[in-house]
PDB file of C-alpha atoms in Angstrom:
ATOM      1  CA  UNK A   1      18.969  -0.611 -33.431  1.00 85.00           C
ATOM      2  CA  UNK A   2      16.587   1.023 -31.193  1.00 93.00           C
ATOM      3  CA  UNK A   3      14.741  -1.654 -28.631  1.00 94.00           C
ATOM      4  CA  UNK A   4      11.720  -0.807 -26.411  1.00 95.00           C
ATOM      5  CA  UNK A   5      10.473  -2.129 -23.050  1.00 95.00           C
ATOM      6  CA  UNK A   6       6.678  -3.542 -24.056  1.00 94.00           C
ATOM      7  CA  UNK A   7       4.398  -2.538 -21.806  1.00 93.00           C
ATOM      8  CA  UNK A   8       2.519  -5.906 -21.462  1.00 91.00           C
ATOM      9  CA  UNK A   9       5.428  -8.198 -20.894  1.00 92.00           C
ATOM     10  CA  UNK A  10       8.321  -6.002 -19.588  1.00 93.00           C
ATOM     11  CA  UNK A  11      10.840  -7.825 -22.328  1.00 95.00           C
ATOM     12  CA  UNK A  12      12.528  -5.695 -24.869  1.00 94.00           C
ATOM     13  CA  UNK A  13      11.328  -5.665 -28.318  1.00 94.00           C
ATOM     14  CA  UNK A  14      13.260  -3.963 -31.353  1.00 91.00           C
ATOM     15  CA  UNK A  15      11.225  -0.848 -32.701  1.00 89.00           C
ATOM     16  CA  UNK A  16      11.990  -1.804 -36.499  1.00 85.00           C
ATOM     17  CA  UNK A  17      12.809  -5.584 -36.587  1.00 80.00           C
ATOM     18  CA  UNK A  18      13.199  -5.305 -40.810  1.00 73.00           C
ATOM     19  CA  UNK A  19      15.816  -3.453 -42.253  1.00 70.00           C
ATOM     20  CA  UNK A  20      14.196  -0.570 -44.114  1.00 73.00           C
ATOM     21  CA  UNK A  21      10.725  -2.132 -43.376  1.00 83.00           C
ATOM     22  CA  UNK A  22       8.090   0.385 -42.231  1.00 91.00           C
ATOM     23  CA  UNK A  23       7.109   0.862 -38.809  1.00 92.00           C
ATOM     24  CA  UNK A  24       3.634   2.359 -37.469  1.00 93.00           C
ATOM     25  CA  UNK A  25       3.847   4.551 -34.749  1.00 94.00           C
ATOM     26  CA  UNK A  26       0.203   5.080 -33.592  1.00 94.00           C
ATOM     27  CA  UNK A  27      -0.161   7.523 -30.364  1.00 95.00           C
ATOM     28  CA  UNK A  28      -3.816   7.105 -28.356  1.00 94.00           C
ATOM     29  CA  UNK A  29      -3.503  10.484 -26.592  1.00 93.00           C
ATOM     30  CA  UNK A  30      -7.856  11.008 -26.144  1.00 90.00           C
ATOM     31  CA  UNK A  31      -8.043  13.675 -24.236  1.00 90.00           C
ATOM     32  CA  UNK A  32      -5.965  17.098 -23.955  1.00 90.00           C
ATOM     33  CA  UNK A  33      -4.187  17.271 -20.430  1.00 92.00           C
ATOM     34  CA  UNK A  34      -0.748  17.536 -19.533  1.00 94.00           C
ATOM     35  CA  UNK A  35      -0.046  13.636 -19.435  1.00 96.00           C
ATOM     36  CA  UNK A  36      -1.905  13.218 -23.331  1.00 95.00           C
ATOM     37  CA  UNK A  37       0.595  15.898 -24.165  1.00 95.00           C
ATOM     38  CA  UNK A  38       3.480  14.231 -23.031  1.00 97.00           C
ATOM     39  CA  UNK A  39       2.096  11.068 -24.794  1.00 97.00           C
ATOM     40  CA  UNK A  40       2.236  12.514 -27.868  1.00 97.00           C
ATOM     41  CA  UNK A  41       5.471  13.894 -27.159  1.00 98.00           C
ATOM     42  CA  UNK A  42       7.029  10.281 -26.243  1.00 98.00           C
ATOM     43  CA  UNK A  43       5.184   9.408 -30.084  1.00 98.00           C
ATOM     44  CA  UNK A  44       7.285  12.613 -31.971  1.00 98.00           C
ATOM     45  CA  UNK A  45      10.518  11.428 -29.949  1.00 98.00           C
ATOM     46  CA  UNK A  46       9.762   7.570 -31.005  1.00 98.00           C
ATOM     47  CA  UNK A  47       9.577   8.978 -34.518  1.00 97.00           C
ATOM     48  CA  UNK A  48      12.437  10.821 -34.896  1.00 97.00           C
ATOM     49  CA  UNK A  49      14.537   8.288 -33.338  1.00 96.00           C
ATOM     50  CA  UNK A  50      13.372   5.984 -35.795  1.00 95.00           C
ATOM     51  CA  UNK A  51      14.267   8.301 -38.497  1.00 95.00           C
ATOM     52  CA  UNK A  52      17.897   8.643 -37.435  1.00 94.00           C
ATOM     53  CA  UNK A  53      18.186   5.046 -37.879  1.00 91.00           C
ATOM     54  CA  UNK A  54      16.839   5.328 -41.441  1.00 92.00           C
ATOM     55  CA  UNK A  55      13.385   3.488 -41.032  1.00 92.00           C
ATOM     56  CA  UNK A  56      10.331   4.801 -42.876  1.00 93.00           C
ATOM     57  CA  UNK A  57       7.920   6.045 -40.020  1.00 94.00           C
ATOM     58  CA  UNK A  58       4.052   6.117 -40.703  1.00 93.00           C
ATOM     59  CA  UNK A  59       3.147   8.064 -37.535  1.00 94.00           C
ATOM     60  CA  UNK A  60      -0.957   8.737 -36.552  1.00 94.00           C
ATOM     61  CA  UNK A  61      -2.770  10.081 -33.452  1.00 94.00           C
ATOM     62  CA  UNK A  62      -5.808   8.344 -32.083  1.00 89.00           C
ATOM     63  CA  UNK A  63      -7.797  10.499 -29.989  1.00 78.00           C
ATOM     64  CA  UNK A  64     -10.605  12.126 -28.715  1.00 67.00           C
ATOM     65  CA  UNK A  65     -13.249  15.204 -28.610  1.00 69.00           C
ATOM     66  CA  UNK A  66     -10.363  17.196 -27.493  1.00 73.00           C
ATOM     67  CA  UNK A  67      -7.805  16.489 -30.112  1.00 84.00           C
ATOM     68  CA  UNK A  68      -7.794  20.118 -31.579  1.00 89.00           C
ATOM     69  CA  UNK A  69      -6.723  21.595 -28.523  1.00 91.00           C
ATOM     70  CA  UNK A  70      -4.020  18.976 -28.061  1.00 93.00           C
ATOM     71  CA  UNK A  71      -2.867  19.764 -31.668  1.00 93.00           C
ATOM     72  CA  UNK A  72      -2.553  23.184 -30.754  1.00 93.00           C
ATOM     73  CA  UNK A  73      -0.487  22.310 -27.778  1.00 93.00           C
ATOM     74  CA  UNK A  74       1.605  19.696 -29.468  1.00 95.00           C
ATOM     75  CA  UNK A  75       2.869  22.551 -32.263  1.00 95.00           C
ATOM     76  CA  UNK A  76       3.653  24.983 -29.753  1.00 95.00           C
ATOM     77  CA  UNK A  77       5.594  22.468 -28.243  1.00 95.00           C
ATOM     78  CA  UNK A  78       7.227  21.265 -31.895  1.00 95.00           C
ATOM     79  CA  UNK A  79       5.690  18.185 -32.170  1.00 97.00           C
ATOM     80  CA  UNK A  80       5.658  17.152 -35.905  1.00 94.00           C
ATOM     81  CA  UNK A  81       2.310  16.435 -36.664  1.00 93.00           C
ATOM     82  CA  UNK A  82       0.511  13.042 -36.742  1.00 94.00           C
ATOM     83  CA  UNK A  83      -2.011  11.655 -39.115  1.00 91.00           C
ATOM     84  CA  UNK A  84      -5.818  11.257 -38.235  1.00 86.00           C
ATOM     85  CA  UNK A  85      -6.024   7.787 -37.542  1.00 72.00           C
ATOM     86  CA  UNK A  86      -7.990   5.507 -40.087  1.00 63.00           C
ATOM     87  CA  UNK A  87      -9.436   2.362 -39.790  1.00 56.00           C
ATOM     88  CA  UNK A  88      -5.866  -0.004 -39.836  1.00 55.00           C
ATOM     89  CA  UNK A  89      -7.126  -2.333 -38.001  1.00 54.00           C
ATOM     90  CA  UNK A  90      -5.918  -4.894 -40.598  1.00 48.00           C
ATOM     91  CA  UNK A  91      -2.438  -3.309 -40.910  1.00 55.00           C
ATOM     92  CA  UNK A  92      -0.860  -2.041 -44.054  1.00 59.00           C
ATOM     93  CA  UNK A  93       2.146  -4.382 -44.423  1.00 65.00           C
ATOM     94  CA  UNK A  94       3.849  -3.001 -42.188  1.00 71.00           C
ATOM     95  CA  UNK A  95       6.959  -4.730 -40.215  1.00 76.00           C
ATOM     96  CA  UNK A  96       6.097  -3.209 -36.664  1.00 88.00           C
ATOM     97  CA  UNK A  97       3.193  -1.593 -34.859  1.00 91.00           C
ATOM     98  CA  UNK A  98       4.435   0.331 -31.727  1.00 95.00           C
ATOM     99  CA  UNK A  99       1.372   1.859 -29.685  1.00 95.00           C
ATOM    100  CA  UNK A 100       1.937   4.690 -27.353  1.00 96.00           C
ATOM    101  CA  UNK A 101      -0.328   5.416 -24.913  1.00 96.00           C
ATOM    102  CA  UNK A 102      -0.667   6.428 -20.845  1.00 95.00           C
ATOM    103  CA  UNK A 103       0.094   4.156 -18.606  1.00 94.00           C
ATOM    104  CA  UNK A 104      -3.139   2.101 -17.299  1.00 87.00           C
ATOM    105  CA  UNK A 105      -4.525   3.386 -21.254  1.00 81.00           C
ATOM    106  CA  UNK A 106      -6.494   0.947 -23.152  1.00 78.00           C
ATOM    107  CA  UNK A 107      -5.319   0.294 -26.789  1.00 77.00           C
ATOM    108  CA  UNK A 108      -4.992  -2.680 -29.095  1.00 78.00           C
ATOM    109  CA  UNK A 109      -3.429  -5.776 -29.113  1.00 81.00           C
ATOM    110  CA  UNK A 110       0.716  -4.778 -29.767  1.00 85.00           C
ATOM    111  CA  UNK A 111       3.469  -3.937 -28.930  1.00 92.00           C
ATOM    112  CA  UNK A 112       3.158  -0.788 -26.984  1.00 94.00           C
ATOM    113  CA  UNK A 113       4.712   2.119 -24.671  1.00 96.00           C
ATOM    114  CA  UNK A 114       3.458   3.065 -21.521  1.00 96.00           C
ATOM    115  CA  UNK A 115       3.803   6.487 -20.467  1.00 97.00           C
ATOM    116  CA  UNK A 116       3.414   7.891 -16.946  1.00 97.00           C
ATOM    117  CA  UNK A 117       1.550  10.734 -16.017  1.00 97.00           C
ATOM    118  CA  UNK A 118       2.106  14.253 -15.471  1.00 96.00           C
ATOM    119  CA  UNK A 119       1.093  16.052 -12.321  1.00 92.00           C
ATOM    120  CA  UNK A 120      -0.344  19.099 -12.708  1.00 80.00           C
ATOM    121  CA  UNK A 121       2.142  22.570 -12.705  1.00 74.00           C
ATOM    122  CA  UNK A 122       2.223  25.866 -12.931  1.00 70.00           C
ATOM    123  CA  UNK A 123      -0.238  27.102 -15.234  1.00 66.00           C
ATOM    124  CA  UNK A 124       2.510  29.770 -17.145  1.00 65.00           C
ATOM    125  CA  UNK A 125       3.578  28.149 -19.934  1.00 69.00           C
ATOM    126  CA  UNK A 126       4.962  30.898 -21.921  1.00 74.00           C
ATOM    127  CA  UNK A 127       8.239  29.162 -22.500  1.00 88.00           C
ATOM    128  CA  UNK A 128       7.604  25.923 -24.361  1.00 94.00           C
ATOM    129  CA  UNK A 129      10.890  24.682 -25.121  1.00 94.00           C
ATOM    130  CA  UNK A 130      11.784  24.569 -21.433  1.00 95.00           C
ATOM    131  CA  UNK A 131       8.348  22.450 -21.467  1.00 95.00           C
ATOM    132  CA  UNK A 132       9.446  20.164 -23.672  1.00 97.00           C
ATOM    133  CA  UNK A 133      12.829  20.206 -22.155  1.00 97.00           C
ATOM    134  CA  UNK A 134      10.733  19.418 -18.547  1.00 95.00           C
ATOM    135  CA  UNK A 135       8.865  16.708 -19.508  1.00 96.00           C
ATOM    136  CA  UNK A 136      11.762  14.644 -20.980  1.00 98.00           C
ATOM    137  CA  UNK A 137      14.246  14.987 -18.264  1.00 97.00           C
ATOM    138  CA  UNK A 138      12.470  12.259 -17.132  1.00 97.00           C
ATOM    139  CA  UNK A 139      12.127   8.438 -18.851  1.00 98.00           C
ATOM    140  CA  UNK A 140       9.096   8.573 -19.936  1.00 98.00           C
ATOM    141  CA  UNK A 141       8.154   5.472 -17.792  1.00 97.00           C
ATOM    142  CA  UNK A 142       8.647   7.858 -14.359  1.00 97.00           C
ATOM    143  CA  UNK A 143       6.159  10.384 -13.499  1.00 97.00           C
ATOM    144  CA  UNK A 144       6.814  13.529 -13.889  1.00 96.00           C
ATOM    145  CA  UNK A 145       5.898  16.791 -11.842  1.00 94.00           C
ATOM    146  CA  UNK A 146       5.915  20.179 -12.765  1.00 93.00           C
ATOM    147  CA  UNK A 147       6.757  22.684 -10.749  1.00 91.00           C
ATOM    148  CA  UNK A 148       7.993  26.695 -11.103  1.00 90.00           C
ATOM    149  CA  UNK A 149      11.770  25.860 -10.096  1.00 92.00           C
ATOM    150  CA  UNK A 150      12.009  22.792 -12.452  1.00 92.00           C
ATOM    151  CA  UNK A 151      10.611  25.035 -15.119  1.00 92.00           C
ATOM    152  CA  UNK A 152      12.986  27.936 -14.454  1.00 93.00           C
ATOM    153  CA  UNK A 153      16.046  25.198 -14.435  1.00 96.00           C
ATOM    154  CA  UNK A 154      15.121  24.297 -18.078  1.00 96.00           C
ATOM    155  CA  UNK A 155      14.972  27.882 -19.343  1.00 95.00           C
ATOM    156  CA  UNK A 156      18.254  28.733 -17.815  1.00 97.00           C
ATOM    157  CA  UNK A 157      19.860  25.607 -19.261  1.00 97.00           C
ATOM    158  CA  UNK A 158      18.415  26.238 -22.716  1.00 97.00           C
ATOM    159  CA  UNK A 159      19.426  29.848 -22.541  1.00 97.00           C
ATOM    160  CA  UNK A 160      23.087  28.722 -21.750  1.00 97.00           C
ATOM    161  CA  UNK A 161      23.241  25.681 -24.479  1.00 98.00           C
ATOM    162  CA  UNK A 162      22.052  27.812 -27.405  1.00 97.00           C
ATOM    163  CA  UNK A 163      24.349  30.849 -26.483  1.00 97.00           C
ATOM    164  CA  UNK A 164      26.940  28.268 -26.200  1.00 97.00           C
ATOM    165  CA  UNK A 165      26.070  26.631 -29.371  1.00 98.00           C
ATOM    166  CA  UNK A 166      25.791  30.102 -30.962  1.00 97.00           C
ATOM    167  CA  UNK A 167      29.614  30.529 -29.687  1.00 96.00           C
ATOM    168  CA  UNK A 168      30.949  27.341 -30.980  1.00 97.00           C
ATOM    169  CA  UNK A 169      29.487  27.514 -34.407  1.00 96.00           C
ATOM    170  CA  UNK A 170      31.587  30.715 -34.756  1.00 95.00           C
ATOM    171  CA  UNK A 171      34.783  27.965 -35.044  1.00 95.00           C
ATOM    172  CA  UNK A 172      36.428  25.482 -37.477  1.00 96.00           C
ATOM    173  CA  UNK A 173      33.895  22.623 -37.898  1.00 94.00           C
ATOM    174  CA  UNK A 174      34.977  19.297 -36.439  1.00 96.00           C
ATOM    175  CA  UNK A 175      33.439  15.790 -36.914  1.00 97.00           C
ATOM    176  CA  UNK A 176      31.852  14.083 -33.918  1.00 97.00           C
ATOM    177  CA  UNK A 177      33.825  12.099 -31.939  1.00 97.00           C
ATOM    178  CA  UNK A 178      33.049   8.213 -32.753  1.00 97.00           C
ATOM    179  CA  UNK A 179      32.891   7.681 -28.649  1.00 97.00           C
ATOM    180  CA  UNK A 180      30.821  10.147 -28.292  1.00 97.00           C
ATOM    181  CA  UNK A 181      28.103   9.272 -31.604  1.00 97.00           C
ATOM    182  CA  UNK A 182      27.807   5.989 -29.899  1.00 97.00           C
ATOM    183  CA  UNK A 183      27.397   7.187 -26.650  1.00 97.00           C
ATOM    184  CA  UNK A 184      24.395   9.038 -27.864  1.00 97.00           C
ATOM    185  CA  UNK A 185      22.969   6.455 -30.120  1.00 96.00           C
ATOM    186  CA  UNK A 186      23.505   3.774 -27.036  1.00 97.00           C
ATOM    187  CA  UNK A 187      21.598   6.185 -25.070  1.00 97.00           C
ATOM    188  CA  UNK A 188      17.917   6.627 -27.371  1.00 96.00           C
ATOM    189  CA  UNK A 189      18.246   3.328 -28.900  1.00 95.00           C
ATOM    190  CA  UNK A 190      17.909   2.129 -24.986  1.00 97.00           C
ATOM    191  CA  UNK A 191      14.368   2.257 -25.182  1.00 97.00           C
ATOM    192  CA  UNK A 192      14.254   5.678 -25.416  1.00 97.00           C
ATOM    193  CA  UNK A 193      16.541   7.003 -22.496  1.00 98.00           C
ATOM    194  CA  UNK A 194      16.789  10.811 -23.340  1.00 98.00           C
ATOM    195  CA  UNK A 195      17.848  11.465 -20.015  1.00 98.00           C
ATOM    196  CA  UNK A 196      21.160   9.789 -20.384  1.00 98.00           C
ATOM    197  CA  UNK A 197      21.232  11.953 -24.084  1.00 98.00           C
ATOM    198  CA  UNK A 198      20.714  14.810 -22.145  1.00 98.00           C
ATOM    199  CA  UNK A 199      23.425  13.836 -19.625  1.00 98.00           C
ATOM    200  CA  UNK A 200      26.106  13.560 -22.862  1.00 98.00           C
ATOM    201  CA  UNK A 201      25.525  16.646 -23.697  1.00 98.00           C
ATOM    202  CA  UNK A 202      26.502  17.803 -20.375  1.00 98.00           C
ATOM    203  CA  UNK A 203      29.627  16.263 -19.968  1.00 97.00           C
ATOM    204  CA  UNK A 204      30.014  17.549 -23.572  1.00 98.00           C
ATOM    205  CA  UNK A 205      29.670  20.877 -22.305  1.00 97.00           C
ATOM    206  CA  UNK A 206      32.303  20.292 -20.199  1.00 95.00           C
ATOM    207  CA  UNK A 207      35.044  18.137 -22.090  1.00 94.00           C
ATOM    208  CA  UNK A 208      38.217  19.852 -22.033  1.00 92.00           C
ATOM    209  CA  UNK A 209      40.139  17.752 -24.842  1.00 92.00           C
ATOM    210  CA  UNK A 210      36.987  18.638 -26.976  1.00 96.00           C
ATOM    211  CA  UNK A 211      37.187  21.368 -30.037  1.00 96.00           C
ATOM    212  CA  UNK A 212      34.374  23.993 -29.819  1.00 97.00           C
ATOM    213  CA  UNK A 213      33.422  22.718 -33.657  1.00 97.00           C
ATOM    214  CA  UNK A 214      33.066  19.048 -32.665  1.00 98.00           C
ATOM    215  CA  UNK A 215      30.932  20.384 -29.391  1.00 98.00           C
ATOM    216  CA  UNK A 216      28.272  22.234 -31.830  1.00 98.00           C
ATOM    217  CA  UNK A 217      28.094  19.344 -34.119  1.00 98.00           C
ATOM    218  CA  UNK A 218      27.263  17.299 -31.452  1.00 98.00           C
ATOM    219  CA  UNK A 219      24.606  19.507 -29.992  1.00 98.00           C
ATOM    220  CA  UNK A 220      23.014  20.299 -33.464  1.00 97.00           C
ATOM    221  CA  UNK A 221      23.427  16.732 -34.438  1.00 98.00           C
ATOM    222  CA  UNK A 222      21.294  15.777 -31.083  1.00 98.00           C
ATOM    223  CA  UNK A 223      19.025  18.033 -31.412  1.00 98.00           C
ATOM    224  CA  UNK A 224      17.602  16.463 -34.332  1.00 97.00           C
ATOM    225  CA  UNK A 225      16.092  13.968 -31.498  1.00 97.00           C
ATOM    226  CA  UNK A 226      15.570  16.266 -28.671  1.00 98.00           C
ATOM    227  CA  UNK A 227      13.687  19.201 -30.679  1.00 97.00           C
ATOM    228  CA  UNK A 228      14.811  21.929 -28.292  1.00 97.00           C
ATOM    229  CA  UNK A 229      16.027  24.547 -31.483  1.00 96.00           C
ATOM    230  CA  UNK A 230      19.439  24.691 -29.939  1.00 97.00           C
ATOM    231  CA  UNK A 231      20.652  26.457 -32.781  1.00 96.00           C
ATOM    232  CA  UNK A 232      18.472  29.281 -32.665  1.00 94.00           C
ATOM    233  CA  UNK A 233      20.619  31.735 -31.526  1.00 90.00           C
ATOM    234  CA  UNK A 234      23.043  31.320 -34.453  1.00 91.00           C
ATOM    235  CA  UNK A 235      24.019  34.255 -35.845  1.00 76.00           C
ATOM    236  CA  UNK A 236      22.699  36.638 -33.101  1.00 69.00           C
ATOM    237  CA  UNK A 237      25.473  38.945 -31.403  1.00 64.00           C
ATOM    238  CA  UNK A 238      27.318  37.601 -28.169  1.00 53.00           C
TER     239      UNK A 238
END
């Protein structure tokens, strides 16, 4: 079950405290920088965790003047979109409200995420995966700073997974190890900690007791969380 940190009292709170019950997942993002982006980004991995572990999401975006141009950003990025927010003030039934917002940001009453900032980089962006990849290296509670090398690092490491994955898909299929499922669900369900996810698939990279079909599961079966399109190389010659 997937537990936050709440921003206003530090204690961990579960994300969807009733089986099967329906939790909001509102994002305040109101303007269209770098650091609303990664907001909203924290929001689309909250959601898709929380659809892994079978709970019915209603996800919306709160924002500003700017929120076209942070739309546009978020889709390049493959952010699912998010509902216009309505008046919900009075909530809809709903078992949990989980705010996201920057850190220091001023939203309502709830539970809530804080996410730090993001200091300005670069201003090439042609590469968006190894964006996205950037920006969640990092728990979204650190800060996190772009730079040309860090940027570089995540293209070269998404070039190598999906060739990779492209290789391994060529073999027998092979479940996912239970060890290593539960290392992965121990890791997001930790109040979001797609770093450690990230360092799994590393060592899964790596294992040498591990068949190249159980290796591509794992990655694709990830990637339903991390949103990088590891599989798009499948098919493509080696």
């Amino acid at each position: 079950m997937l537990r936050i940190i709440d921003a206003r009292t530090r204690e961990p709170v579960d994300a969807a405290p009733a089986r099967r019950g329906l939790t909001r997942v509102e994002v305040h993002a109101p303007g269209s920088d770098m650091t609303n982006l990664r907001v909203l980004l924290v929001g689309d991995l909250l959601v898709r965790t929380l659809e892994l572990g079978g709970t019915p999401v209603w996800a919306l975006l709160t924002g500003g003047r700017r929120q076209t141009e942070l739309r546009a950003d978020a889709a390049t990025l493959g952010i699912r979109p998010f509902e216009d927010s309505p008046d919900v003030s009075a909530g809809l039934g709903e078992a949990q409200v989980v705010h996201v917002t920057a850190e220091g940001g001023a939203v309502p009453d709830g539970v809530r995420i804080a996410v730090a900032r993001v200091e300005p980089g670069p201003p090439d962006h042609s590469d968006p995966a190894a964006l996205r990849l950037s920006l969640i290296t990092r728990h979204h509670s650190a800060p996190v700073r772009l730079e040309a090398a860090g940027l570089a690092d995540a293209h070269a490491t998404l070039a190598r997974w999906r060739g990779a994955v492209a290789r391994w898909a060529r073999q027998p299929s092979r479940p996912i190890p239970d060890a290593v499922r539960g290392r992965l669900r121990d890791a997001w369900e930790d109040d979001l900690d797609v770093p450690r996810v990230l360092d799994v698939l590393r060592q899964v990279e790596t294992e040498p007791d591990l068949d190249d079909g159980a290796r591509f599961e794992t990655y694709a079966y990830a990637d339903r969380l991390l949103g990088l399109d590891l599989t798009s190389d499948l098919g493509s010659p080696s």
